[in-house]
PDB file of C-alpha atoms in Angstrom:
ATOM      1  CA  GLN K  55      11.645  -8.439  10.196  1.00  0.00           C
ATOM      2  CA  MET K  56      13.625  -8.632   6.971  1.00  0.00           C
ATOM      3  CA  SER K  57      16.062 -11.110   8.542  1.00  0.00           C
ATOM      4  CA  MET K  58      13.150 -13.539   9.025  1.00  0.00           C
ATOM      5  CA  GLN K  59      12.242 -13.393   5.331  1.00  0.00           C
ATOM      6  CA  PRO K  60      13.600 -15.940   2.833  1.00  0.00           C
ATOM      7  CA  ARG K  61      17.094 -15.071   1.652  1.00  0.00           C
ATOM      8  CA  TRP K  62      15.917 -14.376  -1.876  1.00  0.00           C
ATOM      9  CA  ILE K  63      13.734 -11.536  -0.574  1.00  0.00           C
ATOM     10  CA  ASP K  64      16.781  -9.995   1.106  1.00  0.00           C
ATOM     11  CA  ARG K  65      18.537 -10.173  -2.285  1.00  0.00           C
ATOM     12  CA  LEU K  66      15.495  -8.596  -3.902  1.00  0.00           C
ATOM     13  CA  SER K  67      15.601  -5.740  -1.419  1.00  0.00           C
ATOM     14  CA  ARG K  68      19.278  -5.103  -2.146  1.00  0.00           C
ATOM     15  CA  LEU K  69      18.609  -5.182  -5.880  1.00  0.00           C
ATOM     16  CA  ALA K  70      15.746  -2.700  -5.570  1.00  0.00           C
ATOM     17  CA  CYS K  71      17.846  -0.327  -3.465  1.00  0.00           C
ATOM     18  CA  ARG K  72      20.717  -0.571  -5.947  1.00  0.00           C
ATOM     19  CA  LEU K  73      18.474   0.209  -8.919  1.00  0.00           C
ATOM     20  CA  VAL K  74      17.046   3.218  -7.107  1.00  0.00           C
ATOM     21  CA  ARG K  75      20.563   4.463  -6.293  1.00  0.00           C
ATOM     22  CA  ASN K  76      21.493   4.031  -9.953  1.00  0.00           C
ATOM     23  CA  GLY K  77      18.798   6.492 -10.938  1.00  0.00           C
ATOM     24  CA  LEU K  78      16.185   4.133 -12.394  1.00  0.00           C
ATOM     25  CA  GLY K  79      13.455   5.589 -10.232  1.00  0.00           C
ATOM     26  CA  THR K  80      11.251   4.567  -7.334  1.00  0.00           C
ATOM     27  CA  ARG K  81       8.038   4.139  -9.333  1.00  0.00           C
ATOM     28  CA  TRP K  82       7.708   0.553 -10.568  1.00  0.00           C
ATOM     29  CA  VAL K  83       5.009  -1.144 -12.630  1.00  0.00           C
ATOM     30  CA  VAL K  84       4.658  -4.799 -11.618  1.00  0.00           C
ATOM     31  CA  ALA K  85       3.280  -7.138 -14.286  1.00  0.00           C
ATOM     32  CA  VAL K  86       0.950  -9.627 -12.597  1.00  0.00           C
ATOM     33  CA  SER K  87      -0.695 -12.428 -14.554  1.00  0.00           C
ATOM     34  CA  GLY K  88      -2.106 -14.065 -11.436  1.00  0.00           C
ATOM     35  CA  GLY K  89       0.279 -17.036 -11.522  1.00  0.00           C
ATOM     36  CA  SER K  90       2.571 -17.918  -8.636  1.00  0.00           C
ATOM     37  CA  ASP K  91       5.674 -16.223 -10.079  1.00  0.00           C
ATOM     38  CA  SER K  92       4.110 -12.816 -10.641  1.00  0.00           C
ATOM     39  CA  VAL K  93       2.034 -12.945  -7.448  1.00  0.00           C
ATOM     40  CA  GLY K  94       5.192 -13.847  -5.532  1.00  0.00           C
ATOM     41  CA  LEU K  95       7.031 -10.954  -7.162  1.00  0.00           C
ATOM     42  CA  LEU K  96       4.273  -8.526  -6.192  1.00  0.00           C
ATOM     43  CA  ARG K  97       4.054  -9.722  -2.600  1.00  0.00           C
ATOM     44  CA  ALA K  98       7.842  -9.654  -2.192  1.00  0.00           C
ATOM     45  CA  LEU K  99       8.208  -6.189  -3.735  1.00  0.00           C
ATOM     46  CA  HIS K 100       5.371  -4.948  -1.546  1.00  0.00           C
ATOM     47  CA  ALA K 101       7.276  -6.287   1.486  1.00  0.00           C
ATOM     48  CA  VAL K 102      10.528  -4.514   0.570  1.00  0.00           C
ATOM     49  CA  ALA K 103       8.936  -1.345  -0.853  1.00  0.00           C
ATOM     50  CA  PRO K 104       9.211   0.720   2.367  1.00  0.00           C
ATOM     51  CA  GLU K 105      12.922  -0.030   2.736  1.00  0.00           C
ATOM     52  CA  ALA K 106      13.674   0.649  -0.938  1.00  0.00           C
ATOM     53  CA  GLY K 107      11.323   3.633  -1.150  1.00  0.00           C
ATOM     54  CA  LEU K 108       9.266   2.112  -3.953  1.00  0.00           C
ATOM     55  CA  THR K 109       5.864   3.168  -5.228  1.00  0.00           C
ATOM     56  CA  LEU K 110       4.250   0.180  -6.940  1.00  0.00           C
ATOM     57  CA  PHE K 111       1.598  -0.062  -9.633  1.00  0.00           C
ATOM     58  CA  VAL K 112       0.034  -3.344 -10.777  1.00  0.00           C
ATOM     59  CA  ALA K 113      -0.626  -4.138 -14.452  1.00  0.00           C
ATOM     60  CA  HIS K 114      -2.517  -7.107 -15.886  1.00  0.00           C
ATOM     61  CA  LEU K 115      -3.037  -7.876 -19.588  1.00  0.00           C
ATOM     62  CA  ASP K 116      -5.767 -10.261 -20.770  1.00  0.00           C
ATOM     63  CA  HIS K 117      -4.618 -12.154 -23.893  1.00  0.00           C
ATOM     64  CA  SER K 118      -8.227 -12.927 -24.919  1.00  0.00           C
ATOM     65  CA  THR K 119      -7.656 -16.679 -25.260  1.00  0.00           C
ATOM     66  CA  ARG K 120      -9.200 -18.078 -22.087  1.00  0.00           C
ATOM     67  CA  GLY K 121     -12.675 -16.579 -21.934  1.00  0.00           C
ATOM     68  CA  GLU K 122     -14.208 -16.631 -18.459  1.00  0.00           C
ATOM     69  CA  ALA K 123     -10.979 -17.945 -16.911  1.00  0.00           C
ATOM     70  CA  GLY K 124      -9.118 -14.918 -18.264  1.00  0.00           C
ATOM     71  CA  ARG K 125     -11.717 -12.574 -16.807  1.00  0.00           C
ATOM     72  CA  ASP K 126     -11.424 -14.391 -13.483  1.00  0.00           C
ATOM     73  CA  ASP K 127      -7.652 -13.830 -13.605  1.00  0.00           C
ATOM     74  CA  ALA K 128      -8.235 -10.096 -14.056  1.00  0.00           C
ATOM     75  CA  SER K 129     -10.656 -10.020 -11.130  1.00  0.00           C
ATOM     76  CA  PHE K 130      -8.186 -11.928  -8.960  1.00  0.00           C
ATOM     77  CA  VAL K 131      -5.326  -9.532  -9.758  1.00  0.00           C
ATOM     78  CA  THR K 132      -7.553  -6.488  -9.210  1.00  0.00           C
ATOM     79  CA  ALA K 133      -8.660  -7.791  -5.804  1.00  0.00           C
ATOM     80  CA  LEU K 134      -5.072  -8.603  -4.838  1.00  0.00           C
ATOM     81  CA  ALA K 135      -3.893  -5.117  -5.774  1.00  0.00           C
ATOM     82  CA  GLU K 136      -6.735  -3.552  -3.792  1.00  0.00           C
ATOM     83  CA  SER K 137      -5.907  -5.684  -0.751  1.00  0.00           C
ATOM     84  CA  LEU K 138      -2.360  -4.274  -0.863  1.00  0.00           C
ATOM     85  CA  GLY K 139      -3.563  -0.707  -1.383  1.00  0.00           C
ATOM     86  CA  LEU K 140      -2.216  -0.550  -4.943  1.00  0.00           C
ATOM     87  CA  THR K 141      -3.597   0.783  -8.221  1.00  0.00           C
ATOM     88  CA  CYS K 142      -4.252  -1.824 -10.926  1.00  0.00           C
ATOM     89  CA  ASP K 143      -4.273  -1.162 -14.681  1.00  0.00           C
ATOM     90  CA  LEU K 144      -6.108  -3.708 -16.844  1.00  0.00           C
ATOM     91  CA  GLY K 145      -5.568  -4.205 -20.559  1.00  0.00           C
ATOM     92  CA  ARG K 146      -6.747  -6.560 -23.276  1.00  0.00           C
ATOM     93  CA  TRP K 147      -4.957  -7.808 -26.377  1.00  0.00           C
ATOM     94  CA  VAL K 148      -6.528  -9.815 -29.192  1.00  0.00           C
ATOM     95  CA  PRO K 149      -4.263 -12.247 -31.111  1.00  0.00           C
ATOM     96  CA  GLN K 150      -4.237 -11.798 -34.873  1.00  0.00           C
ATOM     97  CA  ARG K 151      -1.921 -14.652 -35.947  1.00  0.00           C
ATOM     98  CA  PRO K 152      -2.714 -17.990 -34.236  1.00  0.00           C
ATOM     99  CA  ASN K 153       0.510 -19.631 -35.455  1.00  0.00           C
ATOM    100  CA  HIS K 154       2.614 -16.841 -33.948  1.00  0.00           C
ATOM    101  CA  PHE K 155       0.838 -16.491 -30.623  1.00  0.00           C
ATOM    102  CA  GLU K 156       3.838 -16.819 -28.281  1.00  0.00           C
ATOM    103  CA  SER K 157       6.052 -14.249 -30.007  1.00  0.00           C
ATOM    104  CA  ASP K 158       3.186 -11.847 -30.772  1.00  0.00           C
ATOM    105  CA  ALA K 159       1.870 -12.067 -27.199  1.00  0.00           C
ATOM    106  CA  ARG K 160       5.320 -11.297 -25.784  1.00  0.00           C
ATOM    107  CA  LYS K 161       5.742  -8.227 -27.989  1.00  0.00           C
ATOM    108  CA  ALA K 162       2.228  -6.976 -27.256  1.00  0.00           C
ATOM    109  CA  ARG K 163       2.674  -7.522 -23.508  1.00  0.00           C
ATOM    110  CA  TYR K 164       5.912  -5.550 -23.277  1.00  0.00           C
ATOM    111  CA  ALA K 165       4.585  -2.749 -25.481  1.00  0.00           C
ATOM    112  CA  TRP K 166       1.491  -2.423 -23.299  1.00  0.00           C
ATOM    113  CA  LEU K 167       3.503  -2.555 -20.066  1.00  0.00           C
ATOM    114  CA  ALA K 168       5.771   0.191 -21.381  1.00  0.00           C
ATOM    115  CA  GLN K 169       2.685   2.291 -22.159  1.00  0.00           C
ATOM    116  CA  VAL K 170       1.380   1.786 -18.619  1.00  0.00           C
ATOM    117  CA  ALA K 171       4.780   2.765 -17.214  1.00  0.00           C
ATOM    118  CA  LEU K 172       4.816   5.974 -19.232  1.00  0.00           C
ATOM    119  CA  GLN K 173       1.305   6.828 -18.065  1.00  0.00           C
ATOM    120  CA  ARG K 174       2.291   6.157 -14.445  1.00  0.00           C
ATOM    121  CA  GLU K 175       5.605   8.016 -14.853  1.00  0.00           C
ATOM    122  CA  ALA K 176       7.387   4.832 -13.813  1.00  0.00           C
ATOM    123  CA  GLY K 177      10.972   4.153 -14.822  1.00  0.00           C
ATOM    124  CA  LEU K 178      10.878   0.397 -14.305  1.00  0.00           C
ATOM    125  CA  VAL K 179       8.638  -2.500 -15.329  1.00  0.00           C
ATOM    126  CA  ALA K 180       9.142  -5.620 -13.177  1.00  0.00           C
ATOM    127  CA  VAL K 181       8.216  -9.080 -14.469  1.00  0.00           C
ATOM    128  CA  GLY K 182       8.286 -12.370 -12.586  1.00  0.00           C
ATOM    129  CA  GLN K 183      10.504 -14.629 -14.702  1.00  0.00           C
ATOM    130  CA  THR K 184      12.461 -17.134 -12.597  1.00  0.00           C
ATOM    131  CA  ARG K 185      15.531 -19.336 -12.929  1.00  0.00           C
ATOM    132  CA  ASN K 186      13.154 -22.037 -14.210  1.00  0.00           C
ATOM    133  CA  ASP K 187      12.122 -19.707 -17.031  1.00  0.00           C
ATOM    134  CA  GLN K 188      15.805 -19.057 -17.713  1.00  0.00           C
ATOM    135  CA  ALA K 189      16.461 -22.785 -18.106  1.00  0.00           C
ATOM    136  CA  GLU K 190      13.446 -23.202 -20.398  1.00  0.00           C
ATOM    137  CA  THR K 191      14.545 -20.264 -22.540  1.00  0.00           C
ATOM    138  CA  ILE K 192      18.069 -21.613 -23.034  1.00  0.00           C
ATOM    139  CA  LEU K 193      16.767 -25.065 -23.971  1.00  0.00           C
ATOM    140  CA  HIS K 194      14.318 -23.474 -26.406  1.00  0.00           C
ATOM    141  CA  ARG K 195      17.120 -21.520 -28.054  1.00  0.00           C
ATOM    142  CA  VAL K 196      19.364 -24.590 -28.274  1.00  0.00           C
ATOM    143  CA  LEU K 197      16.574 -26.496 -30.027  1.00  0.00           C
ATOM    144  CA  ARG K 198      16.094 -23.701 -32.557  1.00  0.00           C
ATOM    145  CA  GLY K 199      19.821 -23.152 -32.980  1.00  0.00           C
ATOM    146  CA  THR K 200      21.711 -20.365 -31.221  1.00  0.00           C
ATOM    147  CA  GLY K 201      25.126 -18.907 -30.475  1.00  0.00           C
ATOM    148  CA  PRO K 202      26.882 -17.428 -27.430  1.00  0.00           C
ATOM    149  CA  LYS K 203      24.448 -14.514 -27.202  1.00  0.00           C
ATOM    150  CA  GLY K 204      21.464 -16.880 -27.104  1.00  0.00           C
ATOM    151  CA  LEU K 205      23.139 -19.081 -24.529  1.00  0.00           C
ATOM    152  CA  ALA K 206      23.481 -16.040 -22.257  1.00  0.00           C
ATOM    153  CA  GLY K 207      19.741 -16.346 -21.702  1.00  0.00           C
ATOM    154  CA  ILE K 208      17.331 -13.719 -20.443  1.00  0.00           C
ATOM    155  CA  PRO K 209      19.013 -10.494 -19.273  1.00  0.00           C
ATOM    156  CA  ARG K 210      18.272  -9.134 -15.816  1.00  0.00           C
ATOM    157  CA  LEU K 211      17.788  -5.628 -17.222  1.00  0.00           C
ATOM    158  CA  ARG K 212      16.997  -4.264 -20.651  1.00  0.00           C
ATOM    159  CA  ARG K 213      15.656  -1.011 -21.978  1.00  0.00           C
ATOM    160  CA  LEU K 214      12.296  -1.257 -23.698  1.00  0.00           C
ATOM    161  CA  PRO K 215      12.028   0.590 -27.032  1.00  0.00           C
ATOM    162  CA  GLU K 216       9.352   2.854 -25.570  1.00  0.00           C
ATOM    163  CA  GLY K 217      11.690   4.101 -22.819  1.00  0.00           C
ATOM    164  CA  PRO K 218      11.183   2.327 -19.473  1.00  0.00           C
ATOM    165  CA  THR K 219      13.621  -0.322 -18.248  1.00  0.00           C
ATOM    166  CA  LEU K 220      12.470  -3.921 -17.898  1.00  0.00           C
ATOM    167  CA  VAL K 221      13.764  -5.701 -14.789  1.00  0.00           C
ATOM    168  CA  ARG K 222      13.525  -9.383 -13.886  1.00  0.00           C
ATOM    169  CA  PRO K 223      14.200  -9.478 -10.130  1.00  0.00           C
ATOM    170  CA  LEU K 224      13.548 -13.220  -9.696  1.00  0.00           C
ATOM    171  CA  LEU K 225      15.966 -14.657 -12.267  1.00  0.00           C
ATOM    172  CA  ASP K 226      18.014 -16.247  -9.481  1.00  0.00           C
ATOM    173  CA  VAL K 227      14.982 -17.642  -7.619  1.00  0.00           C
ATOM    174  CA  ASP K 228      13.425 -21.076  -8.068  1.00  0.00           C
ATOM    175  CA  ARG K 229       9.673 -21.343  -8.602  1.00  0.00           C
ATOM    176  CA  ASP K 230       9.388 -23.759  -5.672  1.00  0.00           C
ATOM    177  CA  GLU K 231      10.883 -21.109  -3.357  1.00  0.00           C
ATOM    178  CA  ILE K 232       8.326 -18.566  -4.512  1.00  0.00           C
ATOM    179  CA  GLN K 233       5.400 -20.919  -4.000  1.00  0.00           C
ATOM    180  CA  ALA K 234       6.695 -21.868  -0.549  1.00  0.00           C
ATOM    181  CA  TYR K 235       6.813 -18.155   0.341  1.00  0.00           C
ATOM    182  CA  LEU K 236       3.250 -17.620  -0.854  1.00  0.00           C
ATOM    183  CA  THR K 237       2.119 -20.603   1.181  1.00  0.00           C
ATOM    184  CA  THR K 238       3.571 -19.041   4.337  1.00  0.00           C
ATOM    185  CA  LEU K 239       1.514 -15.923   3.553  1.00  0.00           C
ATOM    186  CA  SER K 240      -1.629 -17.981   2.886  1.00  0.00           C
ATOM    187  CA  GLN K 241      -1.603 -16.238  -0.488  1.00  0.00           C
ATOM    188  CA  SER K 242      -3.356 -18.033  -3.327  1.00  0.00           C
ATOM    189  CA  TRP K 243      -2.541 -17.746  -7.010  1.00  0.00           C
ATOM    190  CA  ARG K 244      -4.151 -18.628 -10.316  1.00  0.00           C
ATOM    191  CA  THR K 245      -3.239 -21.566 -12.549  1.00  0.00           C
ATOM    192  CA  ASP K 246      -3.286 -20.891 -16.287  1.00  0.00           C
ATOM    193  CA  SER K 247      -4.443 -24.077 -18.017  1.00  0.00           C
ATOM    194  CA  SER K 248      -2.830 -22.927 -21.280  1.00  0.00           C
ATOM    195  CA  ASN K 249       0.564 -23.410 -19.633  1.00  0.00           C
ATOM    196  CA  PHE K 250      -0.145 -27.153 -19.845  1.00  0.00           C
ATOM    197  CA  ASP K 251      -1.014 -27.060 -23.553  1.00  0.00           C
ATOM    198  CA  THR K 252       1.782 -29.195 -24.975  1.00  0.00           C
ATOM    199  CA  GLY K 253       0.825 -28.039 -28.438  1.00  0.00           C
ATOM    200  CA  ARG K 254       2.991 -25.046 -27.526  1.00  0.00           C
ATOM    201  CA  THR K 255       6.750 -25.549 -27.604  1.00  0.00           C
ATOM    202  CA  ARG K 256       7.352 -23.763 -24.329  1.00  0.00           C
ATOM    203  CA  ALA K 257       4.869 -25.990 -22.504  1.00  0.00           C
ATOM    204  CA  ARG K 258       6.471 -29.140 -23.944  1.00  0.00           C
ATOM    205  CA  ILE K 259       9.873 -27.968 -22.745  1.00  0.00           C
ATOM    206  CA  ARG K 260       8.511 -27.234 -19.247  1.00  0.00           C
ATOM    207  CA  HIS K 261       6.396 -30.335 -18.755  1.00  0.00           C
ATOM    208  CA  ASP K 262       8.144 -32.924 -20.923  1.00  0.00           C
ATOM    209  CA  LEU K 263      11.744 -32.165 -21.878  1.00  0.00           C
ATOM    210  CA  LEU K 264      13.068 -30.584 -18.679  1.00  0.00           C
ATOM    211  CA  PRO K 265      11.551 -33.247 -16.370  1.00  0.00           C
ATOM    212  CA  LYS K 266      12.930 -35.987 -18.645  1.00  0.00           C
ATOM    213  CA  LEU K 267      16.412 -34.445 -18.588  1.00  0.00           C
ATOM    214  CA  ALA K 268      16.225 -34.117 -14.806  1.00  0.00           C
ATOM    215  CA  HIS K 269      15.021 -37.700 -14.336  1.00  0.00           C
ATOM    216  CA  ASP K 270      17.210 -39.481 -16.893  1.00  0.00           C
ATOM    217  CA  TYR K 271      20.351 -37.360 -17.154  1.00  0.00           C
ATOM    218  CA  ASN K 272      20.954 -34.649 -14.571  1.00  0.00           C
ATOM    219  CA  PRO K 273      18.756 -33.887 -11.531  1.00  0.00           C
ATOM    220  CA  LEU K 274      20.397 -30.432 -11.415  1.00  0.00           C
ATOM    221  CA  ILE K 275      19.667 -29.566 -15.046  1.00  0.00           C
ATOM    222  CA  VAL K 276      18.103 -26.216 -14.102  1.00  0.00           C
ATOM    223  CA  ASP K 277      21.262 -25.290 -12.165  1.00  0.00           C
ATOM    224  CA  ALA K 278      23.437 -26.396 -15.091  1.00  0.00           C
ATOM    225  CA  LEU K 279      21.523 -24.330 -17.634  1.00  0.00           C
ATOM    226  CA  ASN K 280      21.561 -21.249 -15.414  1.00  0.00           C
ATOM    227  CA  ARG K 281      25.308 -21.694 -14.910  1.00  0.00           C
ATOM    228  CA  LEU K 282      25.711 -21.888 -18.696  1.00  0.00           C
ATOM    229  CA  ALA K 283      23.812 -18.609 -19.041  1.00  0.00           C
ATOM    230  CA  HIS K 284      26.016 -16.932 -16.437  1.00  0.00           C
ATOM    231  CA  LEU K 285      29.258 -18.133 -18.052  1.00  0.00           C
ATOM    232  CA  SER K 286      28.085 -17.204 -21.552  1.00  0.00           C
ATOM    233  CA  LYS K 287      27.135 -13.720 -20.409  1.00  0.00           C
ATOM    234  CA  ALA K 288      30.513 -13.272 -18.678  1.00  0.00           C
ATOM    235  CA  SER K 289      32.353 -14.431 -21.817  1.00  0.00           C
ATOM    236  CA  LEU K 290      30.442 -11.965 -23.987  1.00  0.00           C
ATOM    237  CA  GLU K 291      31.289  -9.128 -21.605  1.00  0.00           C
ATOM    238  CA  ILE K 292      34.983 -10.024 -21.738  1.00  0.00           C
ATOM    239  CA  VAL K 293      34.925 -10.013 -25.539  1.00  0.00           C
ATOM    240  CA  LYS K 294      33.056  -6.692 -25.542  1.00  0.00           C
ATOM    241  CA  ASP K 295      35.631  -5.117 -23.234  1.00  0.00           C
ATOM    242  CA  ARG K 296      38.458  -6.233 -25.504  1.00  0.00           C
ATOM    243  CA  VAL K 297      36.929  -4.808 -28.671  1.00  0.00           C
TER     244      VAL K 297
END
């Protein structure tokens, strides 16, 4: 059955098995917002869980900015988890600094996910960032000003301050591939309207800058930026080994 799955799910299975062999544990918390990336991550991990020996827990954090739509997201994720026979933890965070929403939300989300992992005795927290997110992150850092470390992009693995390890299993997967997979499963997902709010820098990069670069300069801009991240990371590792 696995051979009939998309190739990226086979890679995901190998990654999960490798992390388990490396002692990071079989209990994983999966962060699910309800969007296609996180829903795809959950469905794919659920598919490979028997082979990798994983026990999965779902976690969803409401950022308190979308009212009824946010509550509908929580209901959607809860129902999805139940349909897969999984436990779902729900949380709520209230922004305190409107001008710092993106950075504050990220910190609050990871802190809460780490807390859920500790409560569930899980060694890993999985989030659904993709190669598209990697490209957006690198562009964002270039615009703000960055060096080799920033150009290395989002790491696949990093230890959270609270103890668990954060893993991004889909960093080499395109969002279109994930949505195509969900379509084959007849699996719906939620669309967060705030992702289209071009008052936020990240949304402008996703919906304005990246499409313009792809249309006017390089149709493979996402590939190019991901290649830059890979080469920058490799260069940093070489320097580290020489020190």
